[in-house]
Amino acid sequence: MTEAGSGARMDAAPYATGGGGTVLEHRYGAVLLASLLTRDPVTELGDDATPTSVHFQASAVSPADDLVVVGRTPDGGERRVSIGVRRAPTLVASDDASARLLTSYLRIVTASREELRAGRWRLCLAVASPNTPVRQLGALAEMARASVDDAQFGGKGLVTLANTSPCGSRSRRSSNPGWP
């Protein structure tokens, strides 16, 4: 880009032009590729798994397709993690981008429930800095993971989160008619 009449180059920052999420995805992907090359574990995949491949924009492999890392566990099994990369997601029902992201995760949950339960497929959301909705989602995910079954999570998880959250997930959910 050049300034009119001067010939001087004017570069726009990626975040200013809406490409910040892509920059974040590429940087995070570079870290994952470094782990692949050095055969170091990737926390998101599990400290016991060694990455064997990293896929960018992997819609052929996963509905949550920003990044997908596949690795081998000590017993020779395969484990994967599907990673959605977002700079600052709002995670509210009225935000189409958030709805699409969460829908991609739900597609994995419904199609690959047994792989998820067995720990062979993991889901991850990578963000530039965790805002309140991201922290709430993290807390909810931890409660879900610690629950024995759907009934235990549904009975305790959402109520606990609503009662402990500073801005109240319950009010967030009830104020958005698109949320269950």
PDB file of C-alpha atoms in Angstrom:
ATOM      1  CA  MET A   1       0.000   0.000   0.000  1.00  0.00           C
ATOM      2  CA  THR A   2       1.419   3.421  -0.861  1.00  0.00           C
ATOM      3  CA  GLU A   3       0.394   6.883   0.186  1.00  0.00           C
ATOM      4  CA  ALA A   4      -1.150   8.793  -2.723  1.00  0.00           C
ATOM      5  CA  GLY A   5       1.451  10.806  -4.598  1.00  0.00           C
ATOM      6  CA  SER A   6       4.372  10.104  -2.263  1.00  0.00           C
ATOM      7  CA  GLY A   7       5.389   6.599  -3.253  1.00  0.00           C
ATOM      8  CA  ALA A   8       6.051   5.970   0.455  1.00  0.00           C
ATOM      9  CA  ARG A   9       4.940   2.549   1.669  1.00  0.00           C
ATOM     10  CA  MET A  10       2.201   2.468   4.322  1.00  0.00           C
ATOM     11  CA  ASP A  11       1.712  -0.890   6.014  1.00  0.00           C
ATOM     12  CA  ALA A  12      -1.443  -1.564   7.983  1.00  0.00           C
ATOM     13  CA  ALA A  13      -1.217  -3.716  11.082  1.00  0.00           C
ATOM     14  CA  PRO A  14      -2.964  -7.084  10.686  1.00  0.00           C
ATOM     15  CA  TYR A  15      -5.213  -6.461  13.697  1.00  0.00           C
ATOM     16  CA  ALA A  16      -6.294  -3.097  12.286  1.00  0.00           C
ATOM     17  CA  THR A  17      -7.379  -4.712   9.020  1.00  0.00           C
ATOM     18  CA  GLY A  18      -9.235  -7.648  10.553  1.00  0.00           C
ATOM     19  CA  GLY A  19      -6.533 -10.264   9.956  1.00  0.00           C
ATOM     20  CA  GLY A  20      -5.406 -10.571  13.583  1.00  0.00           C
ATOM     21  CA  GLY A  21      -7.078 -13.947  14.043  1.00  0.00           C
ATOM     22  CA  THR A  22      -5.175 -15.321  11.064  1.00  0.00           C
ATOM     23  CA  VAL A  23      -1.910 -13.955  12.436  1.00  0.00           C
ATOM     24  CA  LEU A  24      -2.659 -15.601  15.795  1.00  0.00           C
ATOM     25  CA  GLU A  25      -3.492 -18.871  14.057  1.00  0.00           C
ATOM     26  CA  HIS A  26      -0.229 -18.820  12.088  1.00  0.00           C
ATOM     27  CA  ARG A  27       1.866 -18.018  15.151  1.00  0.00           C
ATOM     28  CA  TYR A  28       0.198 -20.685  17.219  1.00  0.00           C
ATOM     29  CA  GLY A  29       0.559 -23.126  14.328  1.00  0.00           C
ATOM     30  CA  ALA A  30       4.285 -22.338  14.177  1.00  0.00           C
ATOM     31  CA  VAL A  31       4.610 -23.275  17.855  1.00  0.00           C
ATOM     32  CA  LEU A  32       2.792 -26.547  17.174  1.00  0.00           C
ATOM     33  CA  LEU A  33       5.039 -27.271  14.183  1.00  0.00           C
ATOM     34  CA  ALA A  34       8.118 -26.658  16.349  1.00  0.00           C
ATOM     35  CA  SER A  35       6.793 -29.260  18.801  1.00  0.00           C
ATOM     36  CA  LEU A  36       6.276 -31.649  15.913  1.00  0.00           C
ATOM     37  CA  LEU A  37       9.845 -31.160  14.680  1.00  0.00           C
ATOM     38  CA  THR A  38      11.381 -31.524  18.139  1.00  0.00           C
ATOM     39  CA  ARG A  39       9.014 -34.364  19.083  1.00  0.00           C
ATOM     40  CA  ASP A  40       7.998 -32.462  22.218  1.00  0.00           C
ATOM     41  CA  PRO A  41       4.536 -33.076  23.668  1.00  0.00           C
ATOM     42  CA  VAL A  42       1.797 -30.544  23.001  1.00  0.00           C
ATOM     43  CA  THR A  43      -0.179 -29.788  26.160  1.00  0.00           C
ATOM     44  CA  GLU A  44      -3.467 -29.677  24.276  1.00  0.00           C
ATOM     45  CA  LEU A  45      -2.819 -33.161  22.909  1.00  0.00           C
ATOM     46  CA  GLY A  46      -1.654 -34.481  26.272  1.00  0.00           C
ATOM     47  CA  ASP A  47       1.770 -34.642  27.848  1.00  0.00           C
ATOM     48  CA  ASP A  48       1.961 -38.373  27.129  1.00  0.00           C
ATOM     49  CA  ALA A  49       1.424 -37.992  23.367  1.00  0.00           C
ATOM     50  CA  THR A  50       4.001 -37.125  20.716  1.00  0.00           C
ATOM     51  CA  PRO A  51       2.692 -35.072  17.790  1.00  0.00           C
ATOM     52  CA  THR A  52       2.915 -36.775  14.395  1.00  0.00           C
ATOM     53  CA  SER A  53       1.116 -34.199  12.235  1.00  0.00           C
ATOM     54  CA  VAL A  54      -0.247 -30.654  12.318  1.00  0.00           C
ATOM     55  CA  HIS A  55      -3.020 -29.661   9.920  1.00  0.00           C
ATOM     56  CA  PHE A  56      -3.966 -26.069   9.069  1.00  0.00           C
ATOM     57  CA  GLN A  57      -7.519 -25.344   7.857  1.00  0.00           C
ATOM     58  CA  ALA A  58      -8.293 -29.033   8.125  1.00  0.00           C
ATOM     59  CA  SER A  59     -11.985 -29.199   7.223  1.00  0.00           C
ATOM     60  CA  ALA A  60     -11.375 -32.600   5.612  1.00  0.00           C
ATOM     61  CA  VAL A  61     -10.299 -33.923   9.029  1.00  0.00           C
ATOM     62  CA  SER A  62     -12.431 -32.010  11.537  1.00  0.00           C
ATOM     63  CA  PRO A  63     -15.404 -29.625  11.705  1.00  0.00           C
ATOM     64  CA  ALA A  64     -13.351 -27.432  14.090  1.00  0.00           C
ATOM     65  CA  ASP A  65     -10.712 -26.927  11.453  1.00  0.00           C
ATOM     66  CA  ASP A  66      -8.370 -24.040  12.284  1.00  0.00           C
ATOM     67  CA  LEU A  67      -5.697 -26.443  13.526  1.00  0.00           C
ATOM     68  CA  VAL A  68      -5.732 -30.177  14.102  1.00  0.00           C
ATOM     69  CA  VAL A  69      -2.851 -31.950  15.814  1.00  0.00           C
ATOM     70  CA  VAL A  70      -2.558 -35.735  15.683  1.00  0.00           C
ATOM     71  CA  GLY A  71      -0.199 -37.672  17.890  1.00  0.00           C
ATOM     72  CA  ARG A  72       0.794 -41.092  19.203  1.00  0.00           C
ATOM     73  CA  THR A  73       0.309 -42.197  22.779  1.00  0.00           C
ATOM     74  CA  PRO A  74       2.786 -44.500  24.599  1.00  0.00           C
ATOM     75  CA  ASP A  75       0.521 -47.519  23.948  1.00  0.00           C
ATOM     76  CA  GLY A  76       0.679 -46.836  20.170  1.00  0.00           C
ATOM     77  CA  GLY A  77      -2.790 -45.322  20.014  1.00  0.00           C
ATOM     78  CA  GLU A  78      -3.708 -42.182  18.133  1.00  0.00           C
ATOM     79  CA  ARG A  79      -5.004 -39.014  19.755  1.00  0.00           C
ATOM     80  CA  ARG A  80      -6.094 -35.791  18.077  1.00  0.00           C
ATOM     81  CA  VAL A  81      -7.042 -32.326  19.166  1.00  0.00           C
ATOM     82  CA  SER A  82      -9.183 -29.957  17.100  1.00  0.00           C
ATOM     83  CA  ILE A  83      -8.288 -26.354  17.849  1.00  0.00           C
ATOM     84  CA  GLY A  84     -10.400 -23.307  17.120  1.00  0.00           C
ATOM     85  CA  VAL A  85      -8.252 -20.160  17.126  1.00  0.00           C
ATOM     86  CA  ARG A  86      -9.945 -16.846  17.865  1.00  0.00           C
ATOM     87  CA  ARG A  87      -8.463 -13.528  18.910  1.00  0.00           C
ATOM     88  CA  ALA A  88     -11.271 -12.451  21.272  1.00  0.00           C
ATOM     89  CA  PRO A  89     -14.465 -14.493  20.878  1.00  0.00           C
ATOM     90  CA  THR A  90     -17.621 -13.070  22.433  1.00  0.00           C
ATOM     91  CA  LEU A  91     -19.323 -16.462  22.850  1.00  0.00           C
ATOM     92  CA  VAL A  92     -22.861 -15.119  22.879  1.00  0.00           C
ATOM     93  CA  ALA A  93     -25.822 -16.469  20.935  1.00  0.00           C
ATOM     94  CA  SER A  94     -26.238 -13.245  18.968  1.00  0.00           C
ATOM     95  CA  ASP A  95     -22.705 -13.489  17.508  1.00  0.00           C
ATOM     96  CA  ASP A  96     -22.725 -15.518  14.284  1.00  0.00           C
ATOM     97  CA  ALA A  97     -18.983 -16.269  14.458  1.00  0.00           C
ATOM     98  CA  SER A  98     -19.341 -17.685  17.981  1.00  0.00           C
ATOM     99  CA  ALA A  99     -22.369 -19.728  16.937  1.00  0.00           C
ATOM    100  CA  ARG A 100     -20.438 -21.209  13.991  1.00  0.00           C
ATOM    101  CA  LEU A 101     -17.467 -22.041  16.234  1.00  0.00           C
ATOM    102  CA  LEU A 102     -19.589 -23.753  18.884  1.00  0.00           C
ATOM    103  CA  THR A 103     -21.563 -25.577  16.181  1.00  0.00           C
ATOM    104  CA  SER A 104     -18.307 -27.008  14.825  1.00  0.00           C
ATOM    105  CA  TYR A 105     -17.485 -28.364  18.292  1.00  0.00           C
ATOM    106  CA  LEU A 106     -20.986 -29.813  18.678  1.00  0.00           C
ATOM    107  CA  ARG A 107     -20.630 -31.621  15.354  1.00  0.00           C
ATOM    108  CA  ILE A 108     -17.561 -33.374  16.732  1.00  0.00           C
ATOM    109  CA  VAL A 109     -19.319 -34.190  20.011  1.00  0.00           C
ATOM    110  CA  THR A 110     -22.340 -35.718  18.291  1.00  0.00           C
ATOM    111  CA  ALA A 111     -20.411 -37.600  15.594  1.00  0.00           C
ATOM    112  CA  SER A 112     -17.478 -38.776  17.726  1.00  0.00           C
ATOM    113  CA  ARG A 113     -18.818 -39.063  21.270  1.00  0.00           C
ATOM    114  CA  GLU A 114     -17.018 -42.346  22.024  1.00  0.00           C
ATOM    115  CA  GLU A 115     -13.648 -41.035  20.822  1.00  0.00           C
ATOM    116  CA  LEU A 116     -14.104 -37.971  23.023  1.00  0.00           C
ATOM    117  CA  ARG A 117     -15.127 -40.030  26.057  1.00  0.00           C
ATOM    118  CA  ALA A 118     -12.148 -42.338  25.563  1.00  0.00           C
ATOM    119  CA  GLY A 119      -9.798 -39.356  25.346  1.00  0.00           C
ATOM    120  CA  ARG A 120      -8.766 -40.069  21.758  1.00  0.00           C
ATOM    121  CA  TRP A 121     -10.165 -36.750  20.507  1.00  0.00           C
ATOM    122  CA  ARG A 122      -9.918 -33.468  22.356  1.00  0.00           C
ATOM    123  CA  LEU A 123     -11.331 -30.015  21.698  1.00  0.00           C
ATOM    124  CA  CYS A 124      -9.490 -26.782  22.307  1.00  0.00           C
ATOM    125  CA  LEU A 125     -10.167 -23.069  21.962  1.00  0.00           C
ATOM    126  CA  ALA A 126      -7.026 -20.944  21.672  1.00  0.00           C
ATOM    127  CA  VAL A 127      -7.480 -17.222  22.314  1.00  0.00           C
ATOM    128  CA  ALA A 128      -5.168 -14.209  22.466  1.00  0.00           C
ATOM    129  CA  SER A 129      -6.275 -13.353  25.992  1.00  0.00           C
ATOM    130  CA  PRO A 130      -9.122 -14.917  27.955  1.00  0.00           C
ATOM    131  CA  ASN A 131     -12.051 -12.537  28.397  1.00  0.00           C
ATOM    132  CA  THR A 132     -14.926 -13.277  30.791  1.00  0.00           C
ATOM    133  CA  PRO A 133     -16.942 -15.449  28.353  1.00  0.00           C
ATOM    134  CA  VAL A 134     -13.830 -17.493  27.541  1.00  0.00           C
ATOM    135  CA  ARG A 135     -13.077 -18.019  31.242  1.00  0.00           C
ATOM    136  CA  GLN A 136     -16.704 -19.079  31.802  1.00  0.00           C
ATOM    137  CA  LEU A 137     -16.505 -21.548  28.939  1.00  0.00           C
ATOM    138  CA  GLY A 138     -13.265 -22.920  30.393  1.00  0.00           C
ATOM    139  CA  ALA A 139     -14.891 -23.420  33.786  1.00  0.00           C
ATOM    140  CA  LEU A 140     -17.892 -25.097  32.169  1.00  0.00           C
ATOM    141  CA  ALA A 141     -15.609 -27.399  30.156  1.00  0.00           C
ATOM    142  CA  GLU A 142     -13.732 -28.416  33.323  1.00  0.00           C
ATOM    143  CA  MET A 143     -17.036 -29.239  35.047  1.00  0.00           C
ATOM    144  CA  ALA A 144     -18.167 -31.279  32.057  1.00  0.00           C
ATOM    145  CA  ARG A 145     -14.904 -33.181  31.964  1.00  0.00           C
ATOM    146  CA  ALA A 146     -15.131 -33.962  35.697  1.00  0.00           C
ATOM    147  CA  SER A 147     -18.736 -35.181  35.453  1.00  0.00           C
ATOM    148  CA  VAL A 148     -19.422 -38.881  35.336  1.00  0.00           C
ATOM    149  CA  ASP A 149     -22.375 -38.566  32.970  1.00  0.00           C
ATOM    150  CA  ASP A 150     -24.654 -36.086  31.245  1.00  0.00           C
ATOM    151  CA  ALA A 151     -27.149 -36.040  34.120  1.00  0.00           C
ATOM    152  CA  GLN A 152     -24.498 -35.136  36.698  1.00  0.00           C
ATOM    153  CA  PHE A 153     -23.166 -32.327  34.536  1.00  0.00           C
ATOM    154  CA  GLY A 154     -26.600 -30.976  33.604  1.00  0.00           C
ATOM    155  CA  GLY A 155     -27.778 -31.079  37.193  1.00  0.00           C
ATOM    156  CA  LYS A 156     -24.769 -29.440  38.797  1.00  0.00           C
ATOM    157  CA  GLY A 157     -22.538 -27.875  36.158  1.00  0.00           C
ATOM    158  CA  LEU A 158     -24.728 -25.096  34.848  1.00  0.00           C
ATOM    159  CA  VAL A 159     -26.118 -24.170  38.263  1.00  0.00           C
ATOM    160  CA  THR A 160     -22.644 -24.085  39.819  1.00  0.00           C
ATOM    161  CA  LEU A 161     -21.281 -21.984  36.985  1.00  0.00           C
ATOM    162  CA  ALA A 162     -24.169 -19.525  37.202  1.00  0.00           C
ATOM    163  CA  ASN A 163     -23.741 -19.162  40.958  1.00  0.00           C
ATOM    164  CA  THR A 164     -19.957 -18.702  40.909  1.00  0.00           C
ATOM    165  CA  SER A 165     -19.487 -16.609  37.803  1.00  0.00           C
ATOM    166  CA  PRO A 166     -19.003 -12.860  38.278  1.00  0.00           C
ATOM    167  CA  CYS A 167     -21.371 -11.901  35.475  1.00  0.00           C
ATOM    168  CA  GLY A 168     -23.617 -14.948  35.809  1.00  0.00           C
ATOM    169  CA  SER A 169     -23.961 -17.455  33.015  1.00  0.00           C
ATOM    170  CA  ARG A 170     -27.560 -17.969  34.027  1.00  0.00           C
ATOM    171  CA  SER A 171     -28.399 -14.370  33.163  1.00  0.00           C
ATOM    172  CA  ARG A 172     -26.339 -14.647  29.964  1.00  0.00           C
ATOM    173  CA  ARG A 173     -28.289 -17.739  28.952  1.00  0.00           C
ATOM    174  CA  SER A 174     -31.734 -16.438  29.868  1.00  0.00           C
ATOM    175  CA  SER A 175     -31.173 -13.136  28.083  1.00  0.00           C
ATOM    176  CA  ASN A 176     -30.386 -14.942  24.817  1.00  0.00           C
ATOM    177  CA  PRO A 177     -33.453 -16.784  23.526  1.00  0.00           C
ATOM    178  CA  GLY A 178     -31.336 -18.876  21.136  1.00  0.00           C
ATOM    179  CA  TRP A 179     -29.614 -20.608  24.057  1.00  0.00           C
ATOM    180  CA  PRO A 180     -31.148 -23.690  25.629  1.00  0.00           C
TER     181      PRO A 180
END
